[in-house]
Coordinates of C-alpha atoms in Angstrom, one line a residue:
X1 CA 108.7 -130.5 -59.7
X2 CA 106.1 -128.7 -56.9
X3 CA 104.0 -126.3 -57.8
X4 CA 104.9 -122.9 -55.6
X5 CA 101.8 -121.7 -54.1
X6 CA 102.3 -117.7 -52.5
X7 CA 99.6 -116.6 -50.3
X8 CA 98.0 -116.3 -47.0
X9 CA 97.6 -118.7 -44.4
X10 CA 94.9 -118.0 -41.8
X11 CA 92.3 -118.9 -39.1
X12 CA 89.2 -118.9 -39.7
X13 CA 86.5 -118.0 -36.7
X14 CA 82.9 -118.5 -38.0
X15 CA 80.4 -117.8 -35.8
X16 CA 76.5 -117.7 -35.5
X17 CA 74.5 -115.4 -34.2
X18 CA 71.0 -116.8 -33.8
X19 CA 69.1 -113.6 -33.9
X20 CA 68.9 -110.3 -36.6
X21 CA 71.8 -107.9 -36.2
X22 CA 69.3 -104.9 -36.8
X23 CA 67.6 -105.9 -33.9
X24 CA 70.1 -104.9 -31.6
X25 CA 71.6 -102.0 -33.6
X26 CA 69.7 -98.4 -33.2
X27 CA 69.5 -96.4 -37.2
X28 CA 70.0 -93.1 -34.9
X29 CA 72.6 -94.0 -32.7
X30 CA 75.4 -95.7 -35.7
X31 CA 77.7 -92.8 -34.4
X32 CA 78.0 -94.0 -31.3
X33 CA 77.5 -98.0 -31.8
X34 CA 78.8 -100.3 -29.2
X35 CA 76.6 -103.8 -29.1
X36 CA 77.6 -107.2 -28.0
X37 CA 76.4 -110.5 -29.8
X38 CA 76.4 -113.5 -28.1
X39 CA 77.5 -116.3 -30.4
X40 CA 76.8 -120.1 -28.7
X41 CA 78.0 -121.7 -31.9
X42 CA 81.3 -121.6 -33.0
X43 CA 84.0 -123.3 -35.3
X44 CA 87.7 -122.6 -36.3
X45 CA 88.8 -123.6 -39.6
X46 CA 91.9 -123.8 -41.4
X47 CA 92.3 -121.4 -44.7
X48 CA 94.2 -119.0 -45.7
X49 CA 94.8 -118.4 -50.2
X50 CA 97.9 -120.4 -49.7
X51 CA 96.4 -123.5 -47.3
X52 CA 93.5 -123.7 -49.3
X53 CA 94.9 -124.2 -52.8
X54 CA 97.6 -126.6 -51.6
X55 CA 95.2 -128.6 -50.0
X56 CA 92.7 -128.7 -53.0
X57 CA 95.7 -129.2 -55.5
X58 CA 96.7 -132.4 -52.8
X59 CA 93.4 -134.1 -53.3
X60 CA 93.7 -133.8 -57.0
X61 CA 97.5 -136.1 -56.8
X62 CA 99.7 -133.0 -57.3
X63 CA 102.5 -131.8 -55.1
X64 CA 101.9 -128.2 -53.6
X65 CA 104.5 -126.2 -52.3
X66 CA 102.9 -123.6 -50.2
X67 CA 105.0 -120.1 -49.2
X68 CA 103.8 -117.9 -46.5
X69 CA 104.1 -116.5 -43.3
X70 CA 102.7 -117.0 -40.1
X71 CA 102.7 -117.0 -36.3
X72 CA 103.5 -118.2 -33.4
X73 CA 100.0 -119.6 -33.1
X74 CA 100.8 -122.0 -36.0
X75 CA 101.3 -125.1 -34.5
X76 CA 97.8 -127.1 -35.2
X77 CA 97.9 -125.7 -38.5
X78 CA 101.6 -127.4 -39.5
X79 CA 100.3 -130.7 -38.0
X80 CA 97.7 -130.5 -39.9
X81 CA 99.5 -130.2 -43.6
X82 CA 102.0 -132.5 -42.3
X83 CA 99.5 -135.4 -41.8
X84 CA 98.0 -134.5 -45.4
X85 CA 101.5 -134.5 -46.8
X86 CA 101.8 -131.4 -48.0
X87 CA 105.6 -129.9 -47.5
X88 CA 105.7 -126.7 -45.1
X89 CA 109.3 -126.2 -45.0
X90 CA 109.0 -122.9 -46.3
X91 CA 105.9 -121.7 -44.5
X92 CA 107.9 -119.2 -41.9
X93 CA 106.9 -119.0 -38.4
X94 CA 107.2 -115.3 -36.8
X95 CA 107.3 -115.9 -33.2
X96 CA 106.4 -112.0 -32.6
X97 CA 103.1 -112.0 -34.6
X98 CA 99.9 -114.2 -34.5
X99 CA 99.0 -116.1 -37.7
X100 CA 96.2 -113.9 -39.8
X101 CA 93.1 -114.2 -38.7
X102 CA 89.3 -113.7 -39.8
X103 CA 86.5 -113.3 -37.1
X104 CA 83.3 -113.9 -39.2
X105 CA 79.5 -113.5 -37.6
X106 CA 76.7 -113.9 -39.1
X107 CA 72.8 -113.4 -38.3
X108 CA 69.6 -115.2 -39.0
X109 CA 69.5 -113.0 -42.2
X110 CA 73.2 -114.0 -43.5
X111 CA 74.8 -110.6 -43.0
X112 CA 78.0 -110.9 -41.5
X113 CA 80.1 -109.1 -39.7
X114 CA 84.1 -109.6 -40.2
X115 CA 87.0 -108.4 -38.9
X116 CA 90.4 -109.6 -40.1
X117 CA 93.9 -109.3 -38.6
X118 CA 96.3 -109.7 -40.9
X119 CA 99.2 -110.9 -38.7
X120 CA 102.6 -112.7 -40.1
X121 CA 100.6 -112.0 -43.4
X122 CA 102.1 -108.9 -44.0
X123 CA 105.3 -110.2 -43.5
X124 CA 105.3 -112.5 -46.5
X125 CA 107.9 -110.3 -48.4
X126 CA 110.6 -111.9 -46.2
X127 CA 110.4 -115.3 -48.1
X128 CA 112.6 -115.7 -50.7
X129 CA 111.5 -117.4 -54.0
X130 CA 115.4 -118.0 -55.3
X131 CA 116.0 -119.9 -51.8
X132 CA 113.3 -122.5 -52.7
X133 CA 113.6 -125.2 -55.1
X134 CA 112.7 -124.6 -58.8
X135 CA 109.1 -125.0 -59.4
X136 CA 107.4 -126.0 -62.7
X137 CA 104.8 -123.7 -62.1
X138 CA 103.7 -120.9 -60.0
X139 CA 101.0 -118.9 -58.0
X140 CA 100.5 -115.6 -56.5
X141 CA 97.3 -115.6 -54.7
X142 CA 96.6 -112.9 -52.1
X143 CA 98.9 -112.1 -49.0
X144 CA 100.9 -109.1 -47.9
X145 CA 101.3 -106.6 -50.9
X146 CA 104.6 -106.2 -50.6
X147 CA 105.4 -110.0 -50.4
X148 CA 103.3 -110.4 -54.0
X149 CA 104.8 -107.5 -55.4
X150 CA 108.5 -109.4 -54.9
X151 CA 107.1 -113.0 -55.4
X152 CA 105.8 -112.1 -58.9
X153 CA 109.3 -110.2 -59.4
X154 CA 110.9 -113.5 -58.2
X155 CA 109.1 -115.6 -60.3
X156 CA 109.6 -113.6 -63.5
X157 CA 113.5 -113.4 -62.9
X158 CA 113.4 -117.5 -62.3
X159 CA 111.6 -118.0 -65.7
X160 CA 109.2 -119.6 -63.8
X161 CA 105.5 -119.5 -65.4
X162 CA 103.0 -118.1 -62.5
X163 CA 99.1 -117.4 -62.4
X164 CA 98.6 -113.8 -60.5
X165 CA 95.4 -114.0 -58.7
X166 CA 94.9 -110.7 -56.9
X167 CA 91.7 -111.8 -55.3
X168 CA 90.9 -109.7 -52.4
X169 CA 93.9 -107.8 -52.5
X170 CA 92.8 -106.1 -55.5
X171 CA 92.2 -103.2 -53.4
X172 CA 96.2 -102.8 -52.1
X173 CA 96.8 -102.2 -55.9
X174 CA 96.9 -99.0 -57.9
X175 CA 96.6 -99.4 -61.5
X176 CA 100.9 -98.8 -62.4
X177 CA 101.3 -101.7 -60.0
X178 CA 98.4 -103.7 -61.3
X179 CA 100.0 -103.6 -64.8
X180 CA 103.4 -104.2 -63.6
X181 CA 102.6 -107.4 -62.1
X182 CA 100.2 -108.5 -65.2
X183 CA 103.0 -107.6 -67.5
X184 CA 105.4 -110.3 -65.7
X185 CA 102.6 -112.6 -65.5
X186 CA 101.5 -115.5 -67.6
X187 CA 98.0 -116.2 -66.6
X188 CA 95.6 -113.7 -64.8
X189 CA 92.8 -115.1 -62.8
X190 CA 90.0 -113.2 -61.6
X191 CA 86.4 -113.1 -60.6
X192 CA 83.5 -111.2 -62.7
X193 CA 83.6 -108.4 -59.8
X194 CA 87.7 -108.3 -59.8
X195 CA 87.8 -108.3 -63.7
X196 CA 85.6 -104.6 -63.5
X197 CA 87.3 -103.5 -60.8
X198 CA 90.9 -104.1 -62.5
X199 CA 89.7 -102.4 -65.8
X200 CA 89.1 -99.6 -64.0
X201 CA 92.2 -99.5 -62.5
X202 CA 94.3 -99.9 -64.8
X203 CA 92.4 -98.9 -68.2
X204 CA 92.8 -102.4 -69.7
X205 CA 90.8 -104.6 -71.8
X206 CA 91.1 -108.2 -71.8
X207 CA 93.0 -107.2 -75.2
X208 CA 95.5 -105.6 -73.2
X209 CA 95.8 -108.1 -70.5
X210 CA 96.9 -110.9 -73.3
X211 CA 99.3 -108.6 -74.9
X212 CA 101.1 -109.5 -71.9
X213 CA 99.8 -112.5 -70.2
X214 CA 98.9 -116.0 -72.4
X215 CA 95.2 -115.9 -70.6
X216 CA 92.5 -114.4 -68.6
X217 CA 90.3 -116.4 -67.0
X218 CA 87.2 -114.6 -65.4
X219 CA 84.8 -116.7 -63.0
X220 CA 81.4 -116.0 -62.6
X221 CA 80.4 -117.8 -60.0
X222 CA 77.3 -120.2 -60.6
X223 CA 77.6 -119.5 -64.3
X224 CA 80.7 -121.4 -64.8
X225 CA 83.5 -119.1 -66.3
X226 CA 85.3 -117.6 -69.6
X227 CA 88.8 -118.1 -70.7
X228 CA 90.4 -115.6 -72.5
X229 CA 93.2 -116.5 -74.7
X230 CA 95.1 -114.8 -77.9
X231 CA 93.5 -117.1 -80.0
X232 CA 89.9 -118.2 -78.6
X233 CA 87.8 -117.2 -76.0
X234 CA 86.1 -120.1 -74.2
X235 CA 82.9 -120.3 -72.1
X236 CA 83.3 -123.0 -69.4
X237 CA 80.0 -124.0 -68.5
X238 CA 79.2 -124.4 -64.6
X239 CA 78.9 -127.6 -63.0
X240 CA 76.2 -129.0 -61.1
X241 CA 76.2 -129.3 -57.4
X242 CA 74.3 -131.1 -55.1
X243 CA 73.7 -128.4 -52.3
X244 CA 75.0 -125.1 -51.7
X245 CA 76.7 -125.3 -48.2
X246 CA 79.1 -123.2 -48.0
X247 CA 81.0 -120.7 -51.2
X248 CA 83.8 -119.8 -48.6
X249 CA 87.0 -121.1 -50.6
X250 CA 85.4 -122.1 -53.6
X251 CA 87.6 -119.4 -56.1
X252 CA 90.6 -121.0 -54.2
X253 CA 89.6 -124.8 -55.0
X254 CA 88.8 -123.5 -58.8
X255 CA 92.4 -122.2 -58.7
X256 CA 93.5 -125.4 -57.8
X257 CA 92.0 -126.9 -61.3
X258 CA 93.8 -124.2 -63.0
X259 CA 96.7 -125.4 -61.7
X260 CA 96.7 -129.1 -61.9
X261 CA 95.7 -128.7 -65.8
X262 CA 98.8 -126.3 -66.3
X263 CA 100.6 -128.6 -64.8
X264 CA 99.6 -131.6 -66.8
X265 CA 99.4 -129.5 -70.2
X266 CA 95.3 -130.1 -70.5
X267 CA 94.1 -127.5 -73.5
X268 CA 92.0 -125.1 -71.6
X269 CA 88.5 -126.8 -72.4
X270 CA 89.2 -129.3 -70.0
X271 CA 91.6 -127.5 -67.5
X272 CA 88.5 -124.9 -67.3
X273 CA 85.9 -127.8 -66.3
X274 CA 88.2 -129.4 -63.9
X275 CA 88.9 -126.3 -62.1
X276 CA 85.0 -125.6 -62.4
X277 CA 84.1 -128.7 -61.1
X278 CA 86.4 -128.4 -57.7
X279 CA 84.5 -125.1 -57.4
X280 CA 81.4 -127.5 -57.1
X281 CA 82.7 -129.8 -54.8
X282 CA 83.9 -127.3 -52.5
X283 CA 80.8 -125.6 -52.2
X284 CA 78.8 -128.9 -51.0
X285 CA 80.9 -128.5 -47.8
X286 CA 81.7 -126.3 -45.2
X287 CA 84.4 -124.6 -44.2
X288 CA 87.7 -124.1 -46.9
X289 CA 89.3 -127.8 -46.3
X290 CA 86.6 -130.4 -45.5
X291 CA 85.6 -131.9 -48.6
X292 CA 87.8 -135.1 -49.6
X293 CA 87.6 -137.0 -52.4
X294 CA 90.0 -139.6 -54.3
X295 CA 91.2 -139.1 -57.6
X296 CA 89.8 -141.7 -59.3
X297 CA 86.5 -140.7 -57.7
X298 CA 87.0 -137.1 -59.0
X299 CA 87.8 -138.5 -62.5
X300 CA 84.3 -140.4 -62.4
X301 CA 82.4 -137.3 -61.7
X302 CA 84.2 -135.3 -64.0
X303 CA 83.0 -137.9 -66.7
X304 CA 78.8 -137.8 -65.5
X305 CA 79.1 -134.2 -65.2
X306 CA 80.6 -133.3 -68.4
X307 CA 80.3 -136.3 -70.5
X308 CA 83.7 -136.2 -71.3
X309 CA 86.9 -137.8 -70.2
X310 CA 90.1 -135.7 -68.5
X311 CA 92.7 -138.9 -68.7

């Protein structure tokens, strides 16, 4: 059985602006700003929650099932997961909307600028989990609010086990809804920033969260992560990279671990690693879905990074 992936499919424009962005914008004239960067360099990449996770849950042997919604500019996209094998059948084109979109630019000084469209994204409530085929496992990673508010209701009426990741839709939530969907949860996946923000929200503890939900699992970036469970908390330490190219995608590839150690009934020691460790690899490369590697080749750097085996 697939695992279901919910979430946002998007486009990702990255450009570079070689100069400082508070060279060209005036402190006493912010009220009335209207600049123009020129940008010679440019690249498009393919991301999105959704893409991202199947395609880092691919490279580790699994079987993603990705649900979303997108637009009529989704062509190149499609062709792309079809020649990495991942099933799209239920990725649903909107012929009256563009597939979201990010426009990201940043300076000599790495501020960026963004602006995002969301597109088909907010559409995503008009996908229907009970007219997909069962999936052992499940994930609602950011998209349209709506669409997670009724995937995770989906889900929970399917008996199907599901990881809500709010991620950067954190935000859409009040703290009634935040509990709502945590209560029909069984794993909660947040970063260190998220975690504060969704206490305050919602006035629980990590207590609280696993009086509903079996775990909470908080990143924390370049210090590895902690995995809260009724029984034990664990402290996953981080694992070592190479460089630091580019952390664009990297809670989405950590996901992914989550994931394929769910899926394969790992305890959370090593589940927690092999999700830490595709944060690592992902960050080595640019972009969200660049970096490739085989499993066996995976399984060998697991083993030199954390002396241990995950067969």
């Amino acid at each position: 059985m697939p695992a279901i992936i919910c979430g946002s499919f998007a486009y990702d424009n990255i450009m570079s602006f070689h100069d400082r962005f508070k060279s060209h914008i005036l402190p006493d004239k912010i009220h009335m700003l209207n600049v123009s960067f020129l940008v010679p360099a440019m690249r498009r990449e393919f991301g999105g929650c959704a893409g991202n996770i199947a395609y880092n849950l691919m490279l580790l042997g699994d079987q993603p099932l990705p649900v979303g919604t997108v637009g009529k500019d989704f062509e190149p996209y499609r062709e792309w997961l079809q020649d990495l094998g991942i099933d799209s059948r239920h990725v649903m084109t909107l012929d009256d909307c563009y597939t979201a979109q990010a426009f990201i630019t940043t300076d000599m000084d790495d501020n960026q600028i963004t602006a995002f469209h969301p597109g088909a994204m907010s559409h995503a409530h008009r996908n229907n989990l009970k007219d997909i085929q069962r999936g052992r496992i499940g994930i609602v990673s950011p998209d349209g609010k709506e669409g997670m508010v009724e995937h995770a209701r989906q889900f929970a009426e399917l008996g199907t086990p599901f990881i809500f990741d709010p991620g950067q839709g954190m935000p859409m939530f009040n703290g009634e809804e935040l509990r709502d969907v945590i209560a029909k949860s069984t794993w909660v996946t947040v970063n260190d920033y998220e975690w504060q923000l969704m206490q305050d929200r919602t006035g629980w503890k990590a207590v609280d969260v696993l009086r509903n939900a079996e775990a909470l699992i908080v990143t924390l970036g370049g210090q590895g992560s902690v995995i809260h469970t009724r029984d034990k908390t664990y402290e996953i330490p981080p694992a070592k990279v190479s460089a630091i190219n580019d952390p664009t995608g990297c809670g989405d590839a950590y996901r992914a671990g989550l994931l394929h150690g769910l899926l394969h009934g790992m305890d959370w020691e090593i589940t927690g690693r092999i999700a830490g460790l595709m944060g690592a690899i992902k960050i080595e490369s640019p972009g969200t879905q660049n970096h490739r590697f085989t499993v066996p080749e995976f399984k060998a750097r697991f083993r030199e990074t954390y002396r241990i085996s995950n067969d």
